[in-house]
Amino acid sequence: MAKIGNIDVGEFPLLLAPMEDVSDPPFRALCKEQGADVVFTEFISSEGLIRDAAKSVMKLDIYEKERPVGIQIFGAVLDSMLQSVEIVEASGPDIIDINFGCPVKKVVSKGAGAGILKDIDLMVSLTEAMVKHTKLPITVKTRLGWDHDSIKIVEVAERLQDVGCKAISIHGRTRAQMYKGEADWAPIAEVKNNPRMHIPIFGNGDVDTPEKAMEMRDKYGLDGAMIGRASIGYPWFFKEVKHYFNTGVHCAPPTMQERVDAAKRHLEMAISWKGEKLGVFETRRHYTNYFKGIPDFKEYRMKMVTSDDSASVFAAFEEVQKLFADYQFA
Ligand SMILES: Cc1cc2nc3c(=O)[nH]c(=O)nc-3n(C[C@H](O)[C@H](O)[C@H](O)COP(=O)(O)O)c2cc1C
């Protein structure tokens, strides 16, 4: 049974990865309904939070039904990170996660995200200060290292644990790899197999089939799987993995009715959370996957992703439901 601090997150939990512009409250709620055991917000800038930037503050919203939920923050300046901890605490999350893995230039150039992998002492001291500043469990999400020649993840994980970090999610790539190549889970298993480690070690990177999640559990012996891209527009992925774990066979893919229902609820929740305009705009990215595989679907997808008003998008959902009611998804 994995525990993040005092929070019991079950046997081999499935975690929804923090994803910018994806892991918002509506999407997290859908993933939770489909079996995600822990969900995380997208990364939120500590500098934005302390300046009360509206965009950063809105990202703090959480729904009761998503718990346990972690709010992820990033930054490299101690004072800003500590002030952010206080702001984040006021939103009542269960966990505060620190992003030490974002590879994007504008983040890395400020020494934040994966940039901190060049200064492990700072990574450890920031984590320690944050742990001391809150009663909430502090967790870390990071990568294997800055580049192939500087992988020290076993030592880094031990030092993070020693200063009170309560769980570590590790993406099996270096910053230099960005998203290229295959994620390497062997170094993550080395972290887990270190006899000194006792906090949960979650594996991340390329889990896109139930079999891969099982491999992460059985072959690599990790404590849970963090899932990102495989869930975008496909919140059912969590249910499918759990079904496979329980039965050893794949469950049937969601029907057209289930897909349309999810797309509708997603859009409804998005509109009630961030308003008509943003709700319509920001839910678009999910539709391709919701309806993936249907032949000659372009015309309908275009209606969904180019309409500016929700009534037209809902009408497109209705049309698709009628036209493709009997379509058998593979
Ligand atoms: C669209 C997108 C946005 C992401 N945003 C974040 C983020 O805000 N914070 C973070 O720690 N990782 C972020 N990531 C990285 C994912 O959390 C995850 O580590 C990565 O996608 C590998 O997992 P996967 O192969 O299951 O997708 C993002 C990834 C994607 C695809």
PDB file of C-alpha atoms in Angstrom, residues 22-313:
ATOM      1  CA  VAL A  22      -4.579  19.799 -19.930  1.00  0.00           C
ATOM      2  CA  SER A  23      -4.737  18.838 -16.232  1.00  0.00           C
ATOM      3  CA  ASP A  24      -7.395  21.403 -15.349  1.00  0.00           C
ATOM      4  CA  PRO A  25     -10.274  20.750 -12.908  1.00  0.00           C
ATOM      5  CA  PRO A  26     -12.752  19.351 -15.506  1.00  0.00           C
ATOM      6  CA  PHE A  27     -10.223  16.941 -16.962  1.00  0.00           C
ATOM      7  CA  ARG A  28      -8.965  15.898 -13.543  1.00  0.00           C
ATOM      8  CA  ALA A  29     -12.541  15.186 -12.464  1.00  0.00           C
ATOM      9  CA  LEU A  30     -13.097  12.935 -15.496  1.00  0.00           C
ATOM     10  CA  CYS A  31      -9.854  11.050 -14.866  1.00  0.00           C
ATOM     11  CA  LYS A  32     -10.757  10.639 -11.218  1.00  0.00           C
ATOM     12  CA  GLU A  33     -14.135   9.143 -12.158  1.00  0.00           C
ATOM     13  CA  GLN A  34     -12.318   6.684 -14.398  1.00  0.00           C
ATOM     14  CA  GLY A  35      -9.946   5.488 -11.692  1.00  0.00           C
ATOM     15  CA  ALA A  36      -7.042   7.915 -11.304  1.00  0.00           C
ATOM     16  CA  ASP A  37      -5.929   7.567  -7.673  1.00  0.00           C
ATOM     17  CA  VAL A  38      -4.086  10.873  -7.378  1.00  0.00           C
ATOM     18  CA  VAL A  39      -4.354  13.880  -9.679  1.00  0.00           C
ATOM     19  CA  PHE A  40      -2.073  16.883 -10.078  1.00  0.00           C
ATOM     20  CA  THR A  41      -2.658  20.382 -11.381  1.00  0.00           C
ATOM     21  CA  GLU A  42      -0.541  21.673 -14.210  1.00  0.00           C
ATOM     22  CA  PHE A  43       2.576  23.511 -13.047  1.00  0.00           C
ATOM     23  CA  ILE A  44       1.961  26.933 -11.588  1.00  0.00           C
ATOM     24  CA  SER A  45       4.586  29.658 -11.544  1.00  0.00           C
ATOM     25  CA  SER A  46       5.660  30.721  -8.061  1.00  0.00           C
ATOM     26  CA  GLU A  47       6.574  34.128  -9.474  1.00  0.00           C
ATOM     27  CA  GLY A  48       3.070  34.413 -10.980  1.00  0.00           C
ATOM     28  CA  LEU A  49       1.454  33.389  -7.708  1.00  0.00           C
ATOM     29  CA  ILE A  50       3.264  35.900  -5.552  1.00  0.00           C
ATOM     30  CA  ARG A  51       2.382  38.661  -8.015  1.00  0.00           C
ATOM     31  CA  ASP A  52      -1.244  37.534  -7.907  1.00  0.00           C
ATOM     32  CA  ALA A  53      -1.298  36.970 -11.676  1.00  0.00           C
ATOM     33  CA  ALA A  54      -4.893  35.997 -12.506  1.00  0.00           C
ATOM     34  CA  LYS A  55      -3.845  33.154 -14.786  1.00  0.00           C
ATOM     35  CA  SER A  56      -1.699  31.521 -12.097  1.00  0.00           C
ATOM     36  CA  VAL A  57      -4.258  32.023  -9.322  1.00  0.00           C
ATOM     37  CA  MET A  58      -7.070  30.420 -11.353  1.00  0.00           C
ATOM     38  CA  LYS A  59      -4.982  27.274 -11.676  1.00  0.00           C
ATOM     39  CA  LEU A  60      -5.270  26.802  -7.902  1.00  0.00           C
ATOM     40  CA  ASP A  61      -8.979  25.880  -8.146  1.00  0.00           C
ATOM     41  CA  ILE A  62      -9.737  22.354  -7.016  1.00  0.00           C
ATOM     42  CA  TYR A  63     -12.970  20.344  -6.669  1.00  0.00           C
ATOM     43  CA  GLU A  64     -13.695  18.288  -3.565  1.00  0.00           C
ATOM     44  CA  LYS A  65     -14.392  15.217  -5.696  1.00  0.00           C
ATOM     45  CA  GLU A  66     -10.853  15.091  -7.099  1.00  0.00           C
ATOM     46  CA  ARG A  67      -9.107  14.406  -3.811  1.00  0.00           C
ATOM     47  CA  PRO A  68      -6.408  13.513  -3.188  1.00  0.00           C
ATOM     48  CA  VAL A  69      -5.087  16.293  -5.385  1.00  0.00           C
ATOM     49  CA  GLY A  70      -1.636  17.813  -5.612  1.00  0.00           C
ATOM     50  CA  ILE A  71      -0.918  21.366  -6.677  1.00  0.00           C
ATOM     51  CA  GLN A  72       2.333  21.617  -8.594  1.00  0.00           C
ATOM     52  CA  ILE A  73       4.497  24.730  -8.450  1.00  0.00           C
ATOM     53  CA  PHE A  74       7.756  25.687 -10.085  1.00  0.00           C
ATOM     54  CA  GLY A  75      10.442  28.265  -9.459  1.00  0.00           C
ATOM     55  CA  ALA A  76      14.025  28.584  -8.318  1.00  0.00           C
ATOM     56  CA  VAL A  77      13.910  31.494  -5.876  1.00  0.00           C
ATOM     57  CA  LEU A  78      13.548  30.393  -2.282  1.00  0.00           C
ATOM     58  CA  ASP A  79      11.523  33.344  -1.066  1.00  0.00           C
ATOM     59  CA  SER A  80       9.026  33.106  -3.951  1.00  0.00           C
ATOM     60  CA  MET A  81       8.659  29.369  -3.444  1.00  0.00           C
ATOM     61  CA  LEU A  82       8.001  29.788   0.284  1.00  0.00           C
ATOM     62  CA  GLN A  83       5.434  32.530  -0.280  1.00  0.00           C
ATOM     63  CA  SER A  84       3.804  30.321  -2.913  1.00  0.00           C
ATOM     64  CA  VAL A  85       3.531  27.479  -0.436  1.00  0.00           C
ATOM     65  CA  GLU A  86       1.393  29.742   1.758  1.00  0.00           C
ATOM     66  CA  ILE A  87      -0.791  30.811  -1.182  1.00  0.00           C
ATOM     67  CA  VAL A  88      -1.177  27.211  -2.342  1.00  0.00           C
ATOM     68  CA  GLU A  89      -2.043  26.020   1.178  1.00  0.00           C
ATOM     69  CA  ALA A  90      -4.997  28.396   1.237  1.00  0.00           C
ATOM     70  CA  SER A  91      -6.565  26.445  -1.649  1.00  0.00           C
ATOM     71  CA  GLY A  92      -6.579  23.316   0.489  1.00  0.00           C
ATOM     72  CA  PRO A  93      -4.749  20.727  -1.642  1.00  0.00           C
ATOM     73  CA  ASP A  94      -3.706  17.387  -0.158  1.00  0.00           C
ATOM     74  CA  ILE A  95      -0.173  17.551  -1.573  1.00  0.00           C
ATOM     75  CA  ILE A  96       2.225  20.215  -2.845  1.00  0.00           C
ATOM     76  CA  ASP A  97       4.392  18.968  -5.692  1.00  0.00           C
ATOM     77  CA  ILE A  98       7.544  20.701  -6.895  1.00  0.00           C
ATOM     78  CA  ASN A  99       8.319  20.651 -10.586  1.00  0.00           C
ATOM     79  CA  PHE A 100      12.001  19.907 -11.053  1.00  0.00           C
ATOM     80  CA  GLY A 101      11.545  18.384 -14.486  1.00  0.00           C
ATOM     81  CA  CYS A 102      10.111  20.850 -17.002  1.00  0.00           C
ATOM     82  CA  PRO A 103      12.550  20.937 -19.946  1.00  0.00           C
ATOM     83  CA  VAL A 104      11.181  24.070 -21.642  1.00  0.00           C
ATOM     84  CA  LYS A 105      13.810  26.754 -22.331  1.00  0.00           C
ATOM     85  CA  LYS A 106      11.955  29.679 -20.769  1.00  0.00           C
ATOM     86  CA  VAL A 107      11.647  27.748 -17.474  1.00  0.00           C
ATOM     87  CA  VAL A 108      15.075  26.098 -17.517  1.00  0.00           C
ATOM     88  CA  SER A 109      16.876  29.361 -18.339  1.00  0.00           C
ATOM     89  CA  LYS A 110      15.685  30.753 -15.012  1.00  0.00           C
ATOM     90  CA  GLY A 111      17.087  27.739 -13.175  1.00  0.00           C
ATOM     91  CA  ALA A 112      13.610  26.316 -12.541  1.00  0.00           C
ATOM     92  CA  GLY A 113      12.044  23.022 -13.704  1.00  0.00           C
ATOM     93  CA  ALA A 114      14.739  20.705 -15.036  1.00  0.00           C
ATOM     94  CA  GLY A 115      17.166  23.646 -14.856  1.00  0.00           C
ATOM     95  CA  ILE A 116      17.701  22.832 -11.212  1.00  0.00           C
ATOM     96  CA  LEU A 117      19.193  19.463 -12.191  1.00  0.00           C
ATOM     97  CA  LYS A 118      22.394  21.444 -12.787  1.00  0.00           C
ATOM     98  CA  ASP A 119      22.418  22.502  -9.136  1.00  0.00           C
ATOM     99  CA  ILE A 120      21.438  19.541  -6.976  1.00  0.00           C
ATOM    100  CA  ASP A 121      22.395  21.356  -3.760  1.00  0.00           C
ATOM    101  CA  LEU A 122      19.841  24.063  -4.544  1.00  0.00           C
ATOM    102  CA  MET A 123      17.245  21.406  -5.454  1.00  0.00           C
ATOM    103  CA  VAL A 124      17.729  19.776  -2.069  1.00  0.00           C
ATOM    104  CA  SER A 125      17.826  22.989  -0.057  1.00  0.00           C
ATOM    105  CA  LEU A 126      14.669  24.363  -1.743  1.00  0.00           C
ATOM    106  CA  THR A 127      12.868  21.108  -1.019  1.00  0.00           C
ATOM    107  CA  GLU A 128      14.018  21.137   2.599  1.00  0.00           C
ATOM    108  CA  ALA A 129      12.881  24.717   3.122  1.00  0.00           C
ATOM    109  CA  MET A 130       9.472  23.949   1.617  1.00  0.00           C
ATOM    110  CA  VAL A 131       9.054  20.833   3.744  1.00  0.00           C
ATOM    111  CA  LYS A 132       9.771  22.900   6.852  1.00  0.00           C
ATOM    112  CA  HIS A 133       7.337  25.608   5.754  1.00  0.00           C
ATOM    113  CA  THR A 134       4.178  23.483   5.553  1.00  0.00           C
ATOM    114  CA  LYS A 135       2.386  20.607   7.212  1.00  0.00           C
ATOM    115  CA  LEU A 136       1.254  19.319   3.807  1.00  0.00           C
ATOM    116  CA  PRO A 137       3.308  16.548   2.195  1.00  0.00           C
ATOM    117  CA  ILE A 138       5.834  17.908  -0.285  1.00  0.00           C
ATOM    118  CA  THR A 139       6.506  15.677  -3.285  1.00  0.00           C
ATOM    119  CA  VAL A 140       8.885  16.125  -6.206  1.00  0.00           C
ATOM    120  CA  LYS A 141       8.528  15.401  -9.903  1.00  0.00           C
ATOM    121  CA  THR A 142      11.786  15.273 -11.795  1.00  0.00           C
ATOM    122  CA  ARG A 143      13.750  13.683 -14.623  1.00  0.00           C
ATOM    123  CA  LEU A 144      16.705  11.282 -14.571  1.00  0.00           C
ATOM    124  CA  GLY A 145      19.207  14.124 -14.775  1.00  0.00           C
ATOM    125  CA  TRP A 146      20.320  17.051 -16.890  1.00  0.00           C
ATOM    126  CA  ASP A 147      21.917  14.850 -19.550  1.00  0.00           C
ATOM    127  CA  HIS A 148      23.099  11.286 -19.979  1.00  0.00           C
ATOM    128  CA  ASP A 149      26.533  11.986 -18.477  1.00  0.00           C
ATOM    129  CA  SER A 150      25.199  13.584 -15.316  1.00  0.00           C
ATOM    130  CA  ILE A 151      22.574  11.065 -14.158  1.00  0.00           C
ATOM    131  CA  LYS A 152      22.746  10.909 -10.357  1.00  0.00           C
ATOM    132  CA  ILE A 153      19.126  10.156  -9.657  1.00  0.00           C
ATOM    133  CA  VAL A 154      19.807   7.498  -6.998  1.00  0.00           C
ATOM    134  CA  GLU A 155      21.812   9.956  -4.911  1.00  0.00           C
ATOM    135  CA  VAL A 156      19.423  12.825  -5.634  1.00  0.00           C
ATOM    136  CA  ALA A 157      16.375  10.797  -4.556  1.00  0.00           C
ATOM    137  CA  GLU A 158      18.099   9.778  -1.334  1.00  0.00           C
ATOM    138  CA  ARG A 159      18.940  13.381  -0.509  1.00  0.00           C
ATOM    139  CA  LEU A 160      15.365  14.508  -1.247  1.00  0.00           C
ATOM    140  CA  GLN A 161      14.023  11.790   1.025  1.00  0.00           C
ATOM    141  CA  ASP A 162      16.486  12.803   3.763  1.00  0.00           C
ATOM    142  CA  VAL A 163      15.135  16.360   3.802  1.00  0.00           C
ATOM    143  CA  GLY A 164      11.537  15.185   4.136  1.00  0.00           C
ATOM    144  CA  CYS A 165      10.198  14.792   0.585  1.00  0.00           C
ATOM    145  CA  LYS A 166       7.262  12.345   0.813  1.00  0.00           C
ATOM    146  CA  ALA A 167       7.255  10.815  -2.706  1.00  0.00           C
ATOM    147  CA  ILE A 168       9.134  11.242  -5.978  1.00  0.00           C
ATOM    148  CA  SER A 169       7.763  10.853  -9.496  1.00  0.00           C
ATOM    149  CA  ILE A 170      10.517  10.269 -12.008  1.00  0.00           C
ATOM    150  CA  HIS A 171      10.186  10.757 -15.764  1.00  0.00           C
ATOM    151  CA  GLY A 172      12.603   8.280 -17.360  1.00  0.00           C
ATOM    152  CA  ARG A 173      14.282  10.833 -19.612  1.00  0.00           C
ATOM    153  CA  THR A 174      16.968  13.477 -19.141  1.00  0.00           C
ATOM    154  CA  ARG A 175      16.396  17.144 -19.852  1.00  0.00           C
ATOM    155  CA  ALA A 176      18.620  16.812 -22.924  1.00  0.00           C
ATOM    156  CA  GLN A 177      16.254  14.187 -24.320  1.00  0.00           C
ATOM    157  CA  MET A 178      13.195  16.448 -23.990  1.00  0.00           C
ATOM    158  CA  TYR A 179      10.558  13.966 -25.234  1.00  0.00           C
ATOM    159  CA  LYS A 180      12.751  12.084 -27.698  1.00  0.00           C
ATOM    160  CA  GLY A 181      13.608   8.398 -27.636  1.00  0.00           C
ATOM    161  CA  GLU A 182      12.098   5.971 -25.192  1.00  0.00           C
ATOM    162  CA  ALA A 183      11.754   6.568 -21.485  1.00  0.00           C
ATOM    163  CA  ASP A 184      14.252   4.444 -19.552  1.00  0.00           C
ATOM    164  CA  TRP A 185      12.715   2.952 -16.432  1.00  0.00           C
ATOM    165  CA  ALA A 186      15.848   1.050 -15.311  1.00  0.00           C
ATOM    166  CA  PRO A 187      17.365   4.040 -13.444  1.00  0.00           C
ATOM    167  CA  ILE A 188      13.979   4.585 -11.743  1.00  0.00           C
ATOM    168  CA  ALA A 189      14.089   0.971 -10.566  1.00  0.00           C
ATOM    169  CA  GLU A 190      17.598   1.617  -9.217  1.00  0.00           C
ATOM    170  CA  VAL A 191      16.176   4.406  -7.086  1.00  0.00           C
ATOM    171  CA  LYS A 192      13.439   2.106  -5.839  1.00  0.00           C
ATOM    172  CA  ASN A 193      15.882  -0.748  -5.145  1.00  0.00           C
ATOM    173  CA  ASN A 194      18.150   1.428  -3.038  1.00  0.00           C
ATOM    174  CA  PRO A 195      17.653  -0.199   0.398  1.00  0.00           C
ATOM    175  CA  ARG A 196      17.727   3.226   2.045  1.00  0.00           C
ATOM    176  CA  MET A 197      14.631   4.406   0.194  1.00  0.00           C
ATOM    177  CA  HIS A 198      11.286   4.103   1.928  1.00  0.00           C
ATOM    178  CA  ILE A 199       9.126   6.790   0.298  1.00  0.00           C
ATOM    179  CA  PRO A 200       7.070   5.848  -2.788  1.00  0.00           C
ATOM    180  CA  ILE A 201       8.818   6.076  -6.141  1.00  0.00           C
ATOM    181  CA  PHE A 202       6.431   6.591  -9.035  1.00  0.00           C
ATOM    182  CA  GLY A 203       7.482   5.840 -12.590  1.00  0.00           C
ATOM    183  CA  ASN A 204       6.635   8.121 -15.477  1.00  0.00           C
ATOM    184  CA  GLY A 205       7.160   8.176 -19.209  1.00  0.00           C
ATOM    185  CA  ASP A 206       5.513   6.314 -22.086  1.00  0.00           C
ATOM    186  CA  VAL A 207       2.946   4.312 -20.123  1.00  0.00           C
ATOM    187  CA  ASP A 208       0.403   4.040 -22.931  1.00  0.00           C
ATOM    188  CA  THR A 209      -0.895   0.473 -22.593  1.00  0.00           C
ATOM    189  CA  PRO A 210      -2.094  -1.548 -19.591  1.00  0.00           C
ATOM    190  CA  GLU A 211       0.766  -3.966 -20.302  1.00  0.00           C
ATOM    191  CA  LYS A 212       3.341  -1.203 -19.842  1.00  0.00           C
ATOM    192  CA  ALA A 213       1.768  -0.196 -16.538  1.00  0.00           C
ATOM    193  CA  MET A 214       1.983  -3.819 -15.445  1.00  0.00           C
ATOM    194  CA  GLU A 215       5.626  -3.969 -16.506  1.00  0.00           C
ATOM    195  CA  MET A 216       6.328  -0.884 -14.421  1.00  0.00           C
ATOM    196  CA  ARG A 217       4.804  -2.666 -11.445  1.00  0.00           C
ATOM    197  CA  ASP A 218       6.054  -6.230 -11.890  1.00  0.00           C
ATOM    198  CA  LYS A 219       9.322  -5.966 -13.800  1.00  0.00           C
ATOM    199  CA  TYR A 220      10.581  -2.635 -12.431  1.00  0.00           C
ATOM    200  CA  GLY A 221       8.959  -2.938  -8.996  1.00  0.00           C
ATOM    201  CA  LEU A 222       7.892   0.707  -8.815  1.00  0.00           C
ATOM    202  CA  ASP A 223       5.242   1.986  -6.395  1.00  0.00           C
ATOM    203  CA  GLY A 224       2.854   3.469  -8.940  1.00  0.00           C
ATOM    204  CA  ALA A 225       2.584   4.804 -12.477  1.00  0.00           C
ATOM    205  CA  MET A 226       2.159   8.437 -13.412  1.00  0.00           C
ATOM    206  CA  ILE A 227       0.288   8.760 -16.683  1.00  0.00           C
ATOM    207  CA  GLY A 228       0.315  11.761 -18.983  1.00  0.00           C
ATOM    208  CA  ARG A 229      -0.226  11.719 -22.727  1.00  0.00           C
ATOM    209  CA  ALA A 230      -2.135   8.425 -22.856  1.00  0.00           C
ATOM    210  CA  SER A 231      -4.929  10.083 -20.883  1.00  0.00           C
ATOM    211  CA  ILE A 232      -5.377  13.180 -23.038  1.00  0.00           C
ATOM    212  CA  GLY A 233      -8.893  12.887 -24.477  1.00  0.00           C
ATOM    213  CA  TYR A 234      -8.954   9.369 -23.082  1.00  0.00           C
ATOM    214  CA  PRO A 235      -9.710   9.422 -19.325  1.00  0.00           C
ATOM    215  CA  TRP A 236     -10.796   5.772 -19.658  1.00  0.00           C
ATOM    216  CA  PHE A 237      -7.135   4.783 -19.737  1.00  0.00           C
ATOM    217  CA  PHE A 238      -7.084   4.581 -15.926  1.00  0.00           C
ATOM    218  CA  LYS A 239     -10.068   2.223 -15.878  1.00  0.00           C
ATOM    219  CA  GLU A 240      -8.524   0.090 -18.608  1.00  0.00           C
ATOM    220  CA  VAL A 241      -5.282  -0.344 -16.683  1.00  0.00           C
ATOM    221  CA  LYS A 242      -7.141  -1.298 -13.515  1.00  0.00           C
ATOM    222  CA  HIS A 243      -9.368  -3.738 -15.381  1.00  0.00           C
ATOM    223  CA  TYR A 244      -6.293  -5.369 -16.881  1.00  0.00           C
ATOM    224  CA  PHE A 245      -4.603  -5.612 -13.479  1.00  0.00           C
ATOM    225  CA  ASN A 246      -7.707  -7.256 -11.998  1.00  0.00           C
ATOM    226  CA  THR A 247      -8.580  -9.639 -14.828  1.00  0.00           C
ATOM    227  CA  GLY A 248      -5.550 -10.010 -17.120  1.00  0.00           C
ATOM    228  CA  VAL A 249      -7.667  -9.088 -20.129  1.00  0.00           C
ATOM    229  CA  HIS A 250      -8.504  -5.831 -21.830  1.00  0.00           C
ATOM    230  CA  CYS A 251     -11.921  -4.297 -21.250  1.00  0.00           C
ATOM    231  CA  ALA A 252     -14.038  -3.140 -24.157  1.00  0.00           C
ATOM    232  CA  PRO A 253     -13.239   0.405 -25.293  1.00  0.00           C
ATOM    233  CA  PRO A 254     -15.790   3.102 -24.442  1.00  0.00           C
ATOM    234  CA  THR A 255     -18.835   3.195 -26.700  1.00  0.00           C
ATOM    235  CA  MET A 256     -19.850   6.165 -28.806  1.00  0.00           C
ATOM    236  CA  GLN A 257     -22.466   7.056 -26.203  1.00  0.00           C
ATOM    237  CA  GLU A 258     -19.842   7.084 -23.426  1.00  0.00           C
ATOM    238  CA  ARG A 259     -17.495   9.198 -25.527  1.00  0.00           C
ATOM    239  CA  VAL A 260     -20.145  11.743 -26.376  1.00  0.00           C
ATOM    240  CA  ASP A 261     -21.288  11.877 -22.743  1.00  0.00           C
ATOM    241  CA  ALA A 262     -17.719  12.477 -21.569  1.00  0.00           C
ATOM    242  CA  ALA A 263     -17.088  15.151 -24.211  1.00  0.00           C
ATOM    243  CA  LYS A 264     -20.337  16.913 -23.233  1.00  0.00           C
ATOM    244  CA  ARG A 265     -19.581  16.802 -19.520  1.00  0.00           C
ATOM    245  CA  HIS A 266     -16.049  17.947 -20.137  1.00  0.00           C
ATOM    246  CA  LEU A 267     -17.277  20.975 -22.055  1.00  0.00           C
ATOM    247  CA  GLU A 268     -20.029  21.728 -19.505  1.00  0.00           C
ATOM    248  CA  MET A 269     -17.572  21.616 -16.611  1.00  0.00           C
ATOM    249  CA  ALA A 270     -15.031  23.689 -18.538  1.00  0.00           C
ATOM    250  CA  ILE A 271     -17.615  26.383 -19.277  1.00  0.00           C
ATOM    251  CA  SER A 272     -18.844  26.547 -15.720  1.00  0.00           C
ATOM    252  CA  TRP A 273     -15.267  26.765 -14.478  1.00  0.00           C
ATOM    253  CA  LYS A 274     -13.714  29.256 -16.895  1.00  0.00           C
ATOM    254  CA  GLY A 275     -16.595  30.680 -18.914  1.00  0.00           C
ATOM    255  CA  GLU A 276     -17.959  30.090 -22.410  1.00  0.00           C
ATOM    256  CA  LYS A 277     -15.088  31.465 -24.477  1.00  0.00           C
ATOM    257  CA  LEU A 278     -12.151  29.812 -22.726  1.00  0.00           C
ATOM    258  CA  GLY A 279     -14.162  26.676 -21.987  1.00  0.00           C
ATOM    259  CA  VAL A 280     -14.938  26.144 -25.680  1.00  0.00           C
ATOM    260  CA  PHE A 281     -11.410  26.991 -26.747  1.00  0.00           C
ATOM    261  CA  GLU A 282      -9.432  24.975 -24.226  1.00  0.00           C
ATOM    262  CA  THR A 283     -11.451  21.769 -24.427  1.00  0.00           C
ATOM    263  CA  ARG A 284     -10.785  21.446 -28.160  1.00  0.00           C
ATOM    264  CA  ARG A 285      -7.512  19.617 -27.788  1.00  0.00           C
ATOM    265  CA  HIS A 286      -9.279  16.605 -26.305  1.00  0.00           C
ATOM    266  CA  TYR A 287     -11.793  15.907 -29.084  1.00  0.00           C
ATOM    267  CA  THR A 288      -9.380  14.260 -31.517  1.00  0.00           C
ATOM    268  CA  ASN A 289      -8.709  11.528 -28.986  1.00  0.00           C
ATOM    269  CA  TYR A 290     -12.277  11.234 -27.731  1.00  0.00           C
ATOM    270  CA  PHE A 291     -13.316  10.269 -31.246  1.00  0.00           C
ATOM    271  CA  LYS A 292     -10.092   8.697 -32.511  1.00  0.00           C
ATOM    272  CA  GLY A 293     -10.380   5.977 -35.127  1.00  0.00           C
ATOM    273  CA  ILE A 294     -13.731   6.883 -36.654  1.00  0.00           C
ATOM    274  CA  PRO A 295     -13.317   6.917 -40.438  1.00  0.00           C
ATOM    275  CA  ASP A 296     -14.205  10.059 -42.407  1.00  0.00           C
ATOM    276  CA  PHE A 297     -14.576  12.039 -39.215  1.00  0.00           C
ATOM    277  CA  LYS A 298     -12.699  15.172 -40.275  1.00  0.00           C
ATOM    278  CA  GLU A 299     -15.818  17.181 -41.136  1.00  0.00           C
ATOM    279  CA  TYR A 300     -17.264  16.642 -37.647  1.00  0.00           C
ATOM    280  CA  ARG A 301     -13.992  17.171 -35.826  1.00  0.00           C
ATOM    281  CA  MET A 302     -13.579  20.457 -37.664  1.00  0.00           C
ATOM    282  CA  LYS A 303     -17.003  21.573 -36.448  1.00  0.00           C
ATOM    283  CA  MET A 304     -15.994  20.758 -32.865  1.00  0.00           C
ATOM    284  CA  VAL A 305     -12.635  22.489 -33.013  1.00  0.00           C
ATOM    285  CA  THR A 306     -13.550  25.573 -35.025  1.00  0.00           C
ATOM    286  CA  SER A 307     -16.911  26.567 -33.496  1.00  0.00           C
ATOM    287  CA  ASP A 308     -16.643  29.518 -31.151  1.00  0.00           C
ATOM    288  CA  ASP A 309     -19.911  28.932 -29.333  1.00  0.00           C
ATOM    289  CA  SER A 310     -20.776  25.975 -27.165  1.00  0.00           C
ATOM    290  CA  ALA A 311     -24.232  25.473 -28.754  1.00  0.00           C
ATOM    291  CA  SER A 312     -22.572  24.557 -32.070  1.00  0.00           C
ATOM    292  CA  VAL A 313     -20.145  22.176 -30.359  1.00  0.00           C
TER     293      VAL A 313
END
